[in-house]
Short mmCIF file of C-alpha atoms and ligand atoms in Angstrom, two decimals:
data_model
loop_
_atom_site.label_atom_id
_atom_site.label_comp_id
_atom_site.label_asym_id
_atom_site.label_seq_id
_atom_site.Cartn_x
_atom_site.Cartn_y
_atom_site.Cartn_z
CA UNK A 1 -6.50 -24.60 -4.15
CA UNK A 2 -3.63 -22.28 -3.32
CA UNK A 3 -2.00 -21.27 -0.11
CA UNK A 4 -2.73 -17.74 -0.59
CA UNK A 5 -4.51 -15.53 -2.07
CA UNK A 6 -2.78 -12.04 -2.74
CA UNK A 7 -4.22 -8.96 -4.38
CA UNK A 8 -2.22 -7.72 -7.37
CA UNK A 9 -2.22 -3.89 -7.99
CA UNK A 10 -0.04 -2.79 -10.21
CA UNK A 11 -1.27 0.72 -10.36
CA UNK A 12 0.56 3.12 -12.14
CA UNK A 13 3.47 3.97 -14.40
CA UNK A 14 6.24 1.52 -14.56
CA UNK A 15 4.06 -0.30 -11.35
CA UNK A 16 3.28 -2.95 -14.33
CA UNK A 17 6.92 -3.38 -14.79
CA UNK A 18 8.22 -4.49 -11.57
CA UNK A 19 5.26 -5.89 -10.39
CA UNK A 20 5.83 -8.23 -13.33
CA UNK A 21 9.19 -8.95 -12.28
CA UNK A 22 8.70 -9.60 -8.60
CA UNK A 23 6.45 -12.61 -9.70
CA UNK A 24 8.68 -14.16 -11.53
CA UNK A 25 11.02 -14.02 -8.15
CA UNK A 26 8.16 -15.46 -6.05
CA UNK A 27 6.80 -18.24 -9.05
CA UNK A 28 10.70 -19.09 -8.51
CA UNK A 29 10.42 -19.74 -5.04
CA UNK A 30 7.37 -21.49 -5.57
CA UNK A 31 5.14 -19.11 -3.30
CA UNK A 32 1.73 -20.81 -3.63
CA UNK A 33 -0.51 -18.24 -4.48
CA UNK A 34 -3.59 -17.05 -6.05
CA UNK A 35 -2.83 -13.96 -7.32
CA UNK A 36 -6.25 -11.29 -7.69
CA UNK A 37 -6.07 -7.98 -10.12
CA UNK A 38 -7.34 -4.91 -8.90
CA UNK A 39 -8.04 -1.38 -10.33
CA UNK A 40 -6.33 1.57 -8.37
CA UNK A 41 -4.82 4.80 -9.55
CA UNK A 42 -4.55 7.39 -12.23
CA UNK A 43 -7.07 5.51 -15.40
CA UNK A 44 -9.78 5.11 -12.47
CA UNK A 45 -9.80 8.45 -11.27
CA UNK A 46 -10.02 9.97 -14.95
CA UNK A 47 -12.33 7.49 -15.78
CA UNK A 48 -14.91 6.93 -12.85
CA UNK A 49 -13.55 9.91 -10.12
CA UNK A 50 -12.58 7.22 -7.99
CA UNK A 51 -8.79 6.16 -7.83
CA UNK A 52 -9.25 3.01 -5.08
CA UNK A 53 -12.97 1.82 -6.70
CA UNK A 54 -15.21 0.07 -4.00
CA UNK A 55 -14.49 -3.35 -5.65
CA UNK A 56 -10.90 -2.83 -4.94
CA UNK A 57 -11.53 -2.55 -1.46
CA UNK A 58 -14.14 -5.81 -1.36
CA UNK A 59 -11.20 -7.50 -3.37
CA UNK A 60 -8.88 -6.89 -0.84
CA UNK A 61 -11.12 -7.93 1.82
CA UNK A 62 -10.75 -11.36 0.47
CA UNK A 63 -7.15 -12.43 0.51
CA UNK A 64 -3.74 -12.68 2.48
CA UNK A 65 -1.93 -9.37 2.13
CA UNK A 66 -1.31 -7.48 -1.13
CA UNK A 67 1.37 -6.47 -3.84
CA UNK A 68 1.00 -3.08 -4.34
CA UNK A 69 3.16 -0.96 -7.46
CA UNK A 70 3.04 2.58 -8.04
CA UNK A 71 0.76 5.55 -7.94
CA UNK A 72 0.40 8.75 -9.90
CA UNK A 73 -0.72 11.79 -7.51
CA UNK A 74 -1.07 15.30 -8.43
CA UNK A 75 -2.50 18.52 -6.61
CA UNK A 76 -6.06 18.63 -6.25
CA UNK A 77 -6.46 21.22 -9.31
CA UNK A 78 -4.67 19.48 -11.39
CA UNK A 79 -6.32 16.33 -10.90
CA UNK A 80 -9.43 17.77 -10.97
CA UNK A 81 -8.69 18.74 -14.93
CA UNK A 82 -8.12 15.35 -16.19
CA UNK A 83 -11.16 13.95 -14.92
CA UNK A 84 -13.41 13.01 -18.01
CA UNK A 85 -15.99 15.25 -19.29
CA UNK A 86 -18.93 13.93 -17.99
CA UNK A 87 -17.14 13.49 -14.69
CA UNK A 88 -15.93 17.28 -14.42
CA UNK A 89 -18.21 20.10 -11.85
CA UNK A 90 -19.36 16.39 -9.94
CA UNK A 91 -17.68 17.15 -7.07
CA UNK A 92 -15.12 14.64 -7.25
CA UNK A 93 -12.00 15.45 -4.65
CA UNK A 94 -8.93 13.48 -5.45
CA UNK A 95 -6.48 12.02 -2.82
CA UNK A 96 -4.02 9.21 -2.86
CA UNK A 97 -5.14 5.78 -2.56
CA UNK A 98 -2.64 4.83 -1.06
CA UNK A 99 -2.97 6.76 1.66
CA UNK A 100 -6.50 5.73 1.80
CA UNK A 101 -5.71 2.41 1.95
CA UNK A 102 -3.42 2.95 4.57
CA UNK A 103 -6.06 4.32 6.42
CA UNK A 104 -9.10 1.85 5.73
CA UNK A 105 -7.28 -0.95 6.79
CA UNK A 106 -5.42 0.49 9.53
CA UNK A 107 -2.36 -0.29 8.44
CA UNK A 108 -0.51 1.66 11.22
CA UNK A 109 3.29 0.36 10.78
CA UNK A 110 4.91 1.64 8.02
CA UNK A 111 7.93 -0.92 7.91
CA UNK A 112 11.12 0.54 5.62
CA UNK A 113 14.30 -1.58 6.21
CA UNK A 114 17.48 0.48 4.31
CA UNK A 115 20.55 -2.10 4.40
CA UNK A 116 23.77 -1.45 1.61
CA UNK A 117 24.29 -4.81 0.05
CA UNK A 118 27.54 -5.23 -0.32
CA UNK A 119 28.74 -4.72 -3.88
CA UNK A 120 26.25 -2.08 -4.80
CA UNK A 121 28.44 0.58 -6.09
CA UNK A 122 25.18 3.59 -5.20
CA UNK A 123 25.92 2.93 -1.33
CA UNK A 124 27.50 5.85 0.47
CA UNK A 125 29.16 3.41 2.76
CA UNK A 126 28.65 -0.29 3.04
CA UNK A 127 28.03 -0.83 6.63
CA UNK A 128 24.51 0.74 6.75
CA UNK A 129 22.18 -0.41 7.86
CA UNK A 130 18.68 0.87 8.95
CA UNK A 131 14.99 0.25 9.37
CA UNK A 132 12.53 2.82 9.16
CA UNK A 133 9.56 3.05 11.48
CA UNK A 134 6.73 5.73 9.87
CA UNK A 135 3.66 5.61 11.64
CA UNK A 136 1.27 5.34 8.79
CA UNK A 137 -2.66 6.90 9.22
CA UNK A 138 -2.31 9.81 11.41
CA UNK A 139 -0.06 13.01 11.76
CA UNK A 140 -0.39 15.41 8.68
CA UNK A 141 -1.95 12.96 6.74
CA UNK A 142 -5.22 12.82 8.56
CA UNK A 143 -6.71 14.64 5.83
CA UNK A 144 -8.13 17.51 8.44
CA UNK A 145 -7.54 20.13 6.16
CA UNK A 146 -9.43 23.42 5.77
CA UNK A 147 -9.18 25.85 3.09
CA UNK A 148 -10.91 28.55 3.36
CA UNK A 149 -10.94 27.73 6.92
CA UNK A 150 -14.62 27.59 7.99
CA UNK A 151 -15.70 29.85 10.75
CA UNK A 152 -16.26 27.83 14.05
CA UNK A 153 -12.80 26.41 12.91
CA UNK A 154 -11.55 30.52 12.88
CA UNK A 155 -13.83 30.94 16.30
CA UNK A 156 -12.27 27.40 18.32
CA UNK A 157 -8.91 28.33 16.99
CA UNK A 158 -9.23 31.88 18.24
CA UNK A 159 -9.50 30.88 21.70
CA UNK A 160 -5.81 30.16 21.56
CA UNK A 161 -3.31 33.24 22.39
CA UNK A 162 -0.98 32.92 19.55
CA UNK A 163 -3.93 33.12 17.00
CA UNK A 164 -3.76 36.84 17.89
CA UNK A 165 -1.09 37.35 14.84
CA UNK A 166 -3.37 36.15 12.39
CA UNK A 167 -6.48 38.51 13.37
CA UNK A 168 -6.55 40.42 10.04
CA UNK A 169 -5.79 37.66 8.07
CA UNK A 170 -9.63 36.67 5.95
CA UNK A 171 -10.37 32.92 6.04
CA UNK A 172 -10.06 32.30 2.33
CA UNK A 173 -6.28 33.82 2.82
CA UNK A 174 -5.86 31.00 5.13
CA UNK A 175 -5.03 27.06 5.13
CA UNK A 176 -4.63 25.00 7.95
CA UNK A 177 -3.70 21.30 7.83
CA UNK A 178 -4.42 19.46 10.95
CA UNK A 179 -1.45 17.48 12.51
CA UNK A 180 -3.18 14.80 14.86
CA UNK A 181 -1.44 12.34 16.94
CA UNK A 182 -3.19 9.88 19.35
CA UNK A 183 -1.71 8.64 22.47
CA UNK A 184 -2.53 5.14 21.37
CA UNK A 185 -0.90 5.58 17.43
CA UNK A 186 1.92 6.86 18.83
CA UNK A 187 2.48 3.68 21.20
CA UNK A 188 1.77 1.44 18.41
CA UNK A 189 4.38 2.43 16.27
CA UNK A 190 7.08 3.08 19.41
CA UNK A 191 6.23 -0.75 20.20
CA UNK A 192 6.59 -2.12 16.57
CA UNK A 193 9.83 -0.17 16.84
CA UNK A 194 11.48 -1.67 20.24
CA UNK A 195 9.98 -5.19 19.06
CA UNK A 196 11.52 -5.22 15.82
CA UNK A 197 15.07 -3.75 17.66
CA UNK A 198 15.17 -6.68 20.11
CA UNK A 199 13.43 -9.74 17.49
CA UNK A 200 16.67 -8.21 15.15
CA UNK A 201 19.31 -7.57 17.79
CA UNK A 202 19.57 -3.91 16.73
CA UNK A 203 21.11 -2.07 19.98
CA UNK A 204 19.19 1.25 19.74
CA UNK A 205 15.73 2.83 18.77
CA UNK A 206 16.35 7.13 17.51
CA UNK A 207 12.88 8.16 17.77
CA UNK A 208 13.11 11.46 15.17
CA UNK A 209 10.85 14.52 15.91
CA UNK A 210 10.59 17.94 16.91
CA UNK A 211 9.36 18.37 20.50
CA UNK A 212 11.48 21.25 21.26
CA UNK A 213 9.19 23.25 18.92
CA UNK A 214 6.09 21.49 18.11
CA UNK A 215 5.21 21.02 21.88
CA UNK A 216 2.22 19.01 21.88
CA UNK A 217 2.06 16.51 18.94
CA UNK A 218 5.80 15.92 18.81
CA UNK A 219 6.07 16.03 22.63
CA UNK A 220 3.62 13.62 23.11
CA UNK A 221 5.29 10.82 20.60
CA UNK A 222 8.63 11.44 22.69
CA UNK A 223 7.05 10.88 25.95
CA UNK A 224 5.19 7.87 24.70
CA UNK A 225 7.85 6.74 23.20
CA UNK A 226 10.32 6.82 26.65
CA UNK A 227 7.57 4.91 28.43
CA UNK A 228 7.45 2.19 25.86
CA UNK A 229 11.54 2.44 26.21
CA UNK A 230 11.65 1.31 29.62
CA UNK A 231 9.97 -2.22 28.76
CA UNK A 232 12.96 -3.05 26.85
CA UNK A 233 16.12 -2.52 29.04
CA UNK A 234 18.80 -3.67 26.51
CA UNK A 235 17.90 -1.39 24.22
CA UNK A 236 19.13 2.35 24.46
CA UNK A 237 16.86 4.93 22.98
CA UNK A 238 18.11 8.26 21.51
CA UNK A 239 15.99 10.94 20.68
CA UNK A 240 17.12 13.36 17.53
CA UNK A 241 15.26 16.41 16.14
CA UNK A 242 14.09 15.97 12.41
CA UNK A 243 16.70 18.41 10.96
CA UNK A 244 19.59 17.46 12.70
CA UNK A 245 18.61 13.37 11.49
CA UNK A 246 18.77 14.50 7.79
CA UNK A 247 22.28 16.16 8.93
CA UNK A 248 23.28 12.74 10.59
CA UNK A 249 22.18 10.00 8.71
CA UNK A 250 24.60 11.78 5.88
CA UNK A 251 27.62 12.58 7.97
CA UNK A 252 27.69 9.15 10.13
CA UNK A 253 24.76 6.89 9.32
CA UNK A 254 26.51 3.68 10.48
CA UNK A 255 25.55 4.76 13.80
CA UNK A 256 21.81 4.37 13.43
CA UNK A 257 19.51 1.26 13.75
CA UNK A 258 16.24 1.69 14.22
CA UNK A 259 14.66 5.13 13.81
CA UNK A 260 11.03 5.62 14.36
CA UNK A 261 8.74 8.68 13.56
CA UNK A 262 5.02 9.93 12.76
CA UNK A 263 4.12 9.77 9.37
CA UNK A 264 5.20 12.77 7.68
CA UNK A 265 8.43 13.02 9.44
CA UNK A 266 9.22 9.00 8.36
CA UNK A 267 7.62 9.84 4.90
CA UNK A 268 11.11 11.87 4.40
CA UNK A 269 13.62 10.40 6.36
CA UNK A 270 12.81 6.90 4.91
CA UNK A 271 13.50 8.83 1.26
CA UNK A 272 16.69 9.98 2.65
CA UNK A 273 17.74 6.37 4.12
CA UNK A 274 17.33 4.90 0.92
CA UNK A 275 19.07 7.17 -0.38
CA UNK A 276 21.87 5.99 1.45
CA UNK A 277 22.21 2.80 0.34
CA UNK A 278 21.09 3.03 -3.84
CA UNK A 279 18.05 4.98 -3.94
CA UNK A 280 14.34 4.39 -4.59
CA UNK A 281 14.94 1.30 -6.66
CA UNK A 282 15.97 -0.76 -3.80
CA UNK A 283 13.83 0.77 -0.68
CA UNK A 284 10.59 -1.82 0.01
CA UNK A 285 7.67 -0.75 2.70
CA UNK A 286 5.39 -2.92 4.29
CA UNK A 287 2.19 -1.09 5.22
CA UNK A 288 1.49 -3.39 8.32
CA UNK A 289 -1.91 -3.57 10.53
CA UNK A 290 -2.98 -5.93 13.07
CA UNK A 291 -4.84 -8.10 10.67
CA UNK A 292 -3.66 -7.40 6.82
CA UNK A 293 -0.43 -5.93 5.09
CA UNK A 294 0.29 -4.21 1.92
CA UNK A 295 3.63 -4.27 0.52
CA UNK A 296 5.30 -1.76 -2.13
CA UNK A 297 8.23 -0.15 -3.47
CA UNK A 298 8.68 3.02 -2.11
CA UNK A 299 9.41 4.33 -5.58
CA UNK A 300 6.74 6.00 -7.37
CA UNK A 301 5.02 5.70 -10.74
CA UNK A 302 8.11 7.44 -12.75
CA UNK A 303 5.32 7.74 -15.66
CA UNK A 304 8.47 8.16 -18.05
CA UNK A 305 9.81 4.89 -17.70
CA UNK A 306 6.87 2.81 -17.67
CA UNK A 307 6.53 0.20 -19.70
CA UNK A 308 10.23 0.57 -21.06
CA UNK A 309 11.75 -2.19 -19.03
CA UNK A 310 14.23 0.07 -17.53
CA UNK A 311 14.26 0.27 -13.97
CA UNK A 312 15.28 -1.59 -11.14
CA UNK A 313 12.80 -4.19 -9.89
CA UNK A 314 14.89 -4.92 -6.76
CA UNK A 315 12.27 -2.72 -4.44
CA UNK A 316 9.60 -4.46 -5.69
CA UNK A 317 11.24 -7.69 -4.88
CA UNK A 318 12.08 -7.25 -1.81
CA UNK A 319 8.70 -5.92 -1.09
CA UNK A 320 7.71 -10.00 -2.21
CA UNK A 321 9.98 -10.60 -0.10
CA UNK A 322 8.67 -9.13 3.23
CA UNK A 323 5.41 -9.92 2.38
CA UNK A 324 6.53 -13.55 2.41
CA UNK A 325 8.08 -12.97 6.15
CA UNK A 326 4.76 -11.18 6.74
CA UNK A 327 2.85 -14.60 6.04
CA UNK A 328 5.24 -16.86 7.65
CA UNK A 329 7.22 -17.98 4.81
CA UNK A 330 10.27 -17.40 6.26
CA UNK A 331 12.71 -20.10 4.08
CA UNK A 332 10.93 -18.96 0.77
CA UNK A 333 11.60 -15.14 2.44
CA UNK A 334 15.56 -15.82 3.01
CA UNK A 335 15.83 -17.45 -0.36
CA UNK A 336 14.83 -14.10 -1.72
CA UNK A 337 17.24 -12.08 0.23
CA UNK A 338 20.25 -14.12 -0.73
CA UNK A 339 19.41 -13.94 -3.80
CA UNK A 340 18.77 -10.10 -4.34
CA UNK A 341 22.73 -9.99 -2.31
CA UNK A 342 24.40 -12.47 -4.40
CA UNK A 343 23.16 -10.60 -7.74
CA UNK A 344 24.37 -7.51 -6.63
CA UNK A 345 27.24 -8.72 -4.96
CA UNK A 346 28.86 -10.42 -8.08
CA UNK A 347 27.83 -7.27 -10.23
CA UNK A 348 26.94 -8.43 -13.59
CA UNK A 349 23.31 -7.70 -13.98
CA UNK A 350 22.97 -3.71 -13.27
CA UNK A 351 20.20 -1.45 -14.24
CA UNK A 352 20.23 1.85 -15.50
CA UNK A 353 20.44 3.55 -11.62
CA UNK A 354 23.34 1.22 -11.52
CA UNK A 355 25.38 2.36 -14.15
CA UNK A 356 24.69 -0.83 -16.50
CA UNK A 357 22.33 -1.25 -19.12
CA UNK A 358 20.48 -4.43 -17.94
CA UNK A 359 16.57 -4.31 -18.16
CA UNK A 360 13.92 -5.07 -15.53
CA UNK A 361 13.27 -8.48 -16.71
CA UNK A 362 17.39 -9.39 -16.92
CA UNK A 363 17.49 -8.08 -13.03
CA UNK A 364 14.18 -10.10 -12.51
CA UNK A 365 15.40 -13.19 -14.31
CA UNK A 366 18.86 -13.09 -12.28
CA UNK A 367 17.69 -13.07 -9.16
CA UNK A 368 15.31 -15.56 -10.06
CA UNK A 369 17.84 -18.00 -10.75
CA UNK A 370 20.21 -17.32 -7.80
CA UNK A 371 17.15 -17.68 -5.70
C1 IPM B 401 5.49 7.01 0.28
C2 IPM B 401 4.98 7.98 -0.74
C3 IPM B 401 3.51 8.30 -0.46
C4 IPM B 401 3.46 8.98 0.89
C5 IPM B 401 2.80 9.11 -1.54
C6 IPM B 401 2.85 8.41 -2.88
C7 IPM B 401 1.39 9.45 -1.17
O1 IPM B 401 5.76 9.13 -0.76
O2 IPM B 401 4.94 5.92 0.41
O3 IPM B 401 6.46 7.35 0.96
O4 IPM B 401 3.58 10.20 0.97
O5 IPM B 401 3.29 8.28 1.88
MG1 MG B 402 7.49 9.02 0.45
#
């Protein structure tokens, strides 16, 4: 019997792709591992109006942690129209499954580390280095959404003074998305932050929001955040608003360790860190919860590529890659890491993002055998 057992979802788009070539990293390695398809995305949503099918979920249930590739997500309209016949007028609402997943299992950390290898000529400098912490099943994603907004909503709502301005405005001209932040959500991912700063020796922890404005739910992850602060002395803790960040981390991101956020905020700054150092094709995330883990590239789908053998599988490895520090397989873990450097390092294999012309599986195949 294996070590492990890990669920395998390649999902969507080129998710095939580099979910391929991440297991030729780890069969390298010799991670000992059961690995266990599962249906999730686009094909199950046309096909039964369910993008994350119940079996998915029961499949998960039973293993480790899981290797997650890419999703396809469209507007609710849109989606609706590709459903199949006999599915359309059902009833059938669609919404990401990965952010359901996120949410069924708790998996409260998002975990995004952003580092410039050295040698990888898409870095805007090469002494970055930064680790994203996006809170991951609260915020704007809770899914409290209204539209048109239902009366008591209008009536409990009107109770508040500055709902004045919107007194003529008819519920169906109206959409309100529900931002909601609890105290203990908020702690969770200010702790996972200040942990992961002193386990890593990073000196500070930027917690990015916008309290100066949005009073309440971005006020109250500051504050929580400062309380948590004061646990871990050595470790100074600067607080930036959202808009100046994306100013900073552009102008003088060597300056930054550890930034932590809520979950939409961290959805874009973690775009804009990887960014920073090569793109999409090398940021990983670990969607982390007390008791199981799902680990993906942060890339999406790119339905244009997929199957072409084009792009860069290095996310998805290092996704493996964390998912093996997840389970304790820290030597296996390192192997990967040195590996993924020296290959970019010496230069030789690139993909297309990287100027060259080498294919997913020649990427794959070199790290691999540095590893
Ligand atoms: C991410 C992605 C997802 C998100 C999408 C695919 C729902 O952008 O993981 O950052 O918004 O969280
Ligand atoms: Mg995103």
């Amino acid at each position: 019997m294996s070590k492990y057992r890990i669920a395998w979802l390649p999902g969507d788009g080129v998710g095939t792709d580099v979910l391929n070539a991440a297991r030729l990293v780890l069969d390298k390695v010799g991670f000992d591992a059961e690995y266990m398809p599962g249906d999730i995305g686009w094909e199950f949503w046309k096909s039964e109006g369910n993008p994350l099918p119940e079996r998915t979920i029961d499949l998960l249930k039973s293993t480790d942690a899981c290797l997650f590739g890419a999703i396809t997500s469209k507007p609710k309209d849109e989606a609706a129209k590709e459903l199949a016949p006999n599915l359309q007028e059902k009833g059938f609402v669609y919404s990401s499954p990965i952010v359901g997943l996120r949410q069924m299992f708790n998996l409260h950390t998002n975990l995004r580390p952003c580092k410039a290898y050295p040698g990888n000529p898409l870095n805007l400098r090469d002494d970055i280095n930064l680790v994203v912490f996006r809170e991951n099943t609260e915020g704007l994603y809770s899914g409290v959404e209204f539209h048109p907004v239902p009366e008591v909503v209008r009536a409990a709502l009107g109770t508040h003074p500055k709902m004045k301005r919107y007194d003529g405005v008819p519920n169906e001209d109206m959409a309100i998305s529900a931002r909601i932040f609890t105290r203990a959500g908020c702690q969770t991912i200010a702790r996972d932050a200040f942990e992961y700063a002193k386990k890593h020796g990073y000196p500070t922890v930027t917690v990015v929001e916008k309290p100066n404005v949005i009073r309440e739910t971005s006020g109250l992850m500051v504050r929580e955040t400062r309380k948590i602060a004061q646990e871990y002395p050595g470790i100074e803790l600067w607080e930036v608003n959202i808009d100046a960040m994306c100013m900073w981390l552009v102008k003088n991101p060597q300056k930054y360790s550890v930034l932590v956020s809520t979950n939409l905020f961290g959805d874009i700054i973690s775009d804009l860190a990887a960014q920073l150092v090569g793109g999409l094709g090398f940021a990983a995330s670990g969607n982390i919860g007390d008791d199981y883990a799902v680990f993906e590239p942060t890339h999406g789908s790119a339905p244009k590529y997929a199957g072409k053998n084009k792009v860069n599988p290095i996310a998805t490895i290092r996704a493996a890659k964390m998912m093996l520090d997840y389970l304790g397989e820290k030597e296996k873990a390192e192997r990967i890491e040195n590996a993924v450097a020296q290959v970019i390092n010496e230069g030789e294999v690139r993909t297309y993002d990287m100027g060259g012309s080498s294919t997913t599986t020649q990427m794959a195949e070199a790290i691999a055998a540095a590893a």
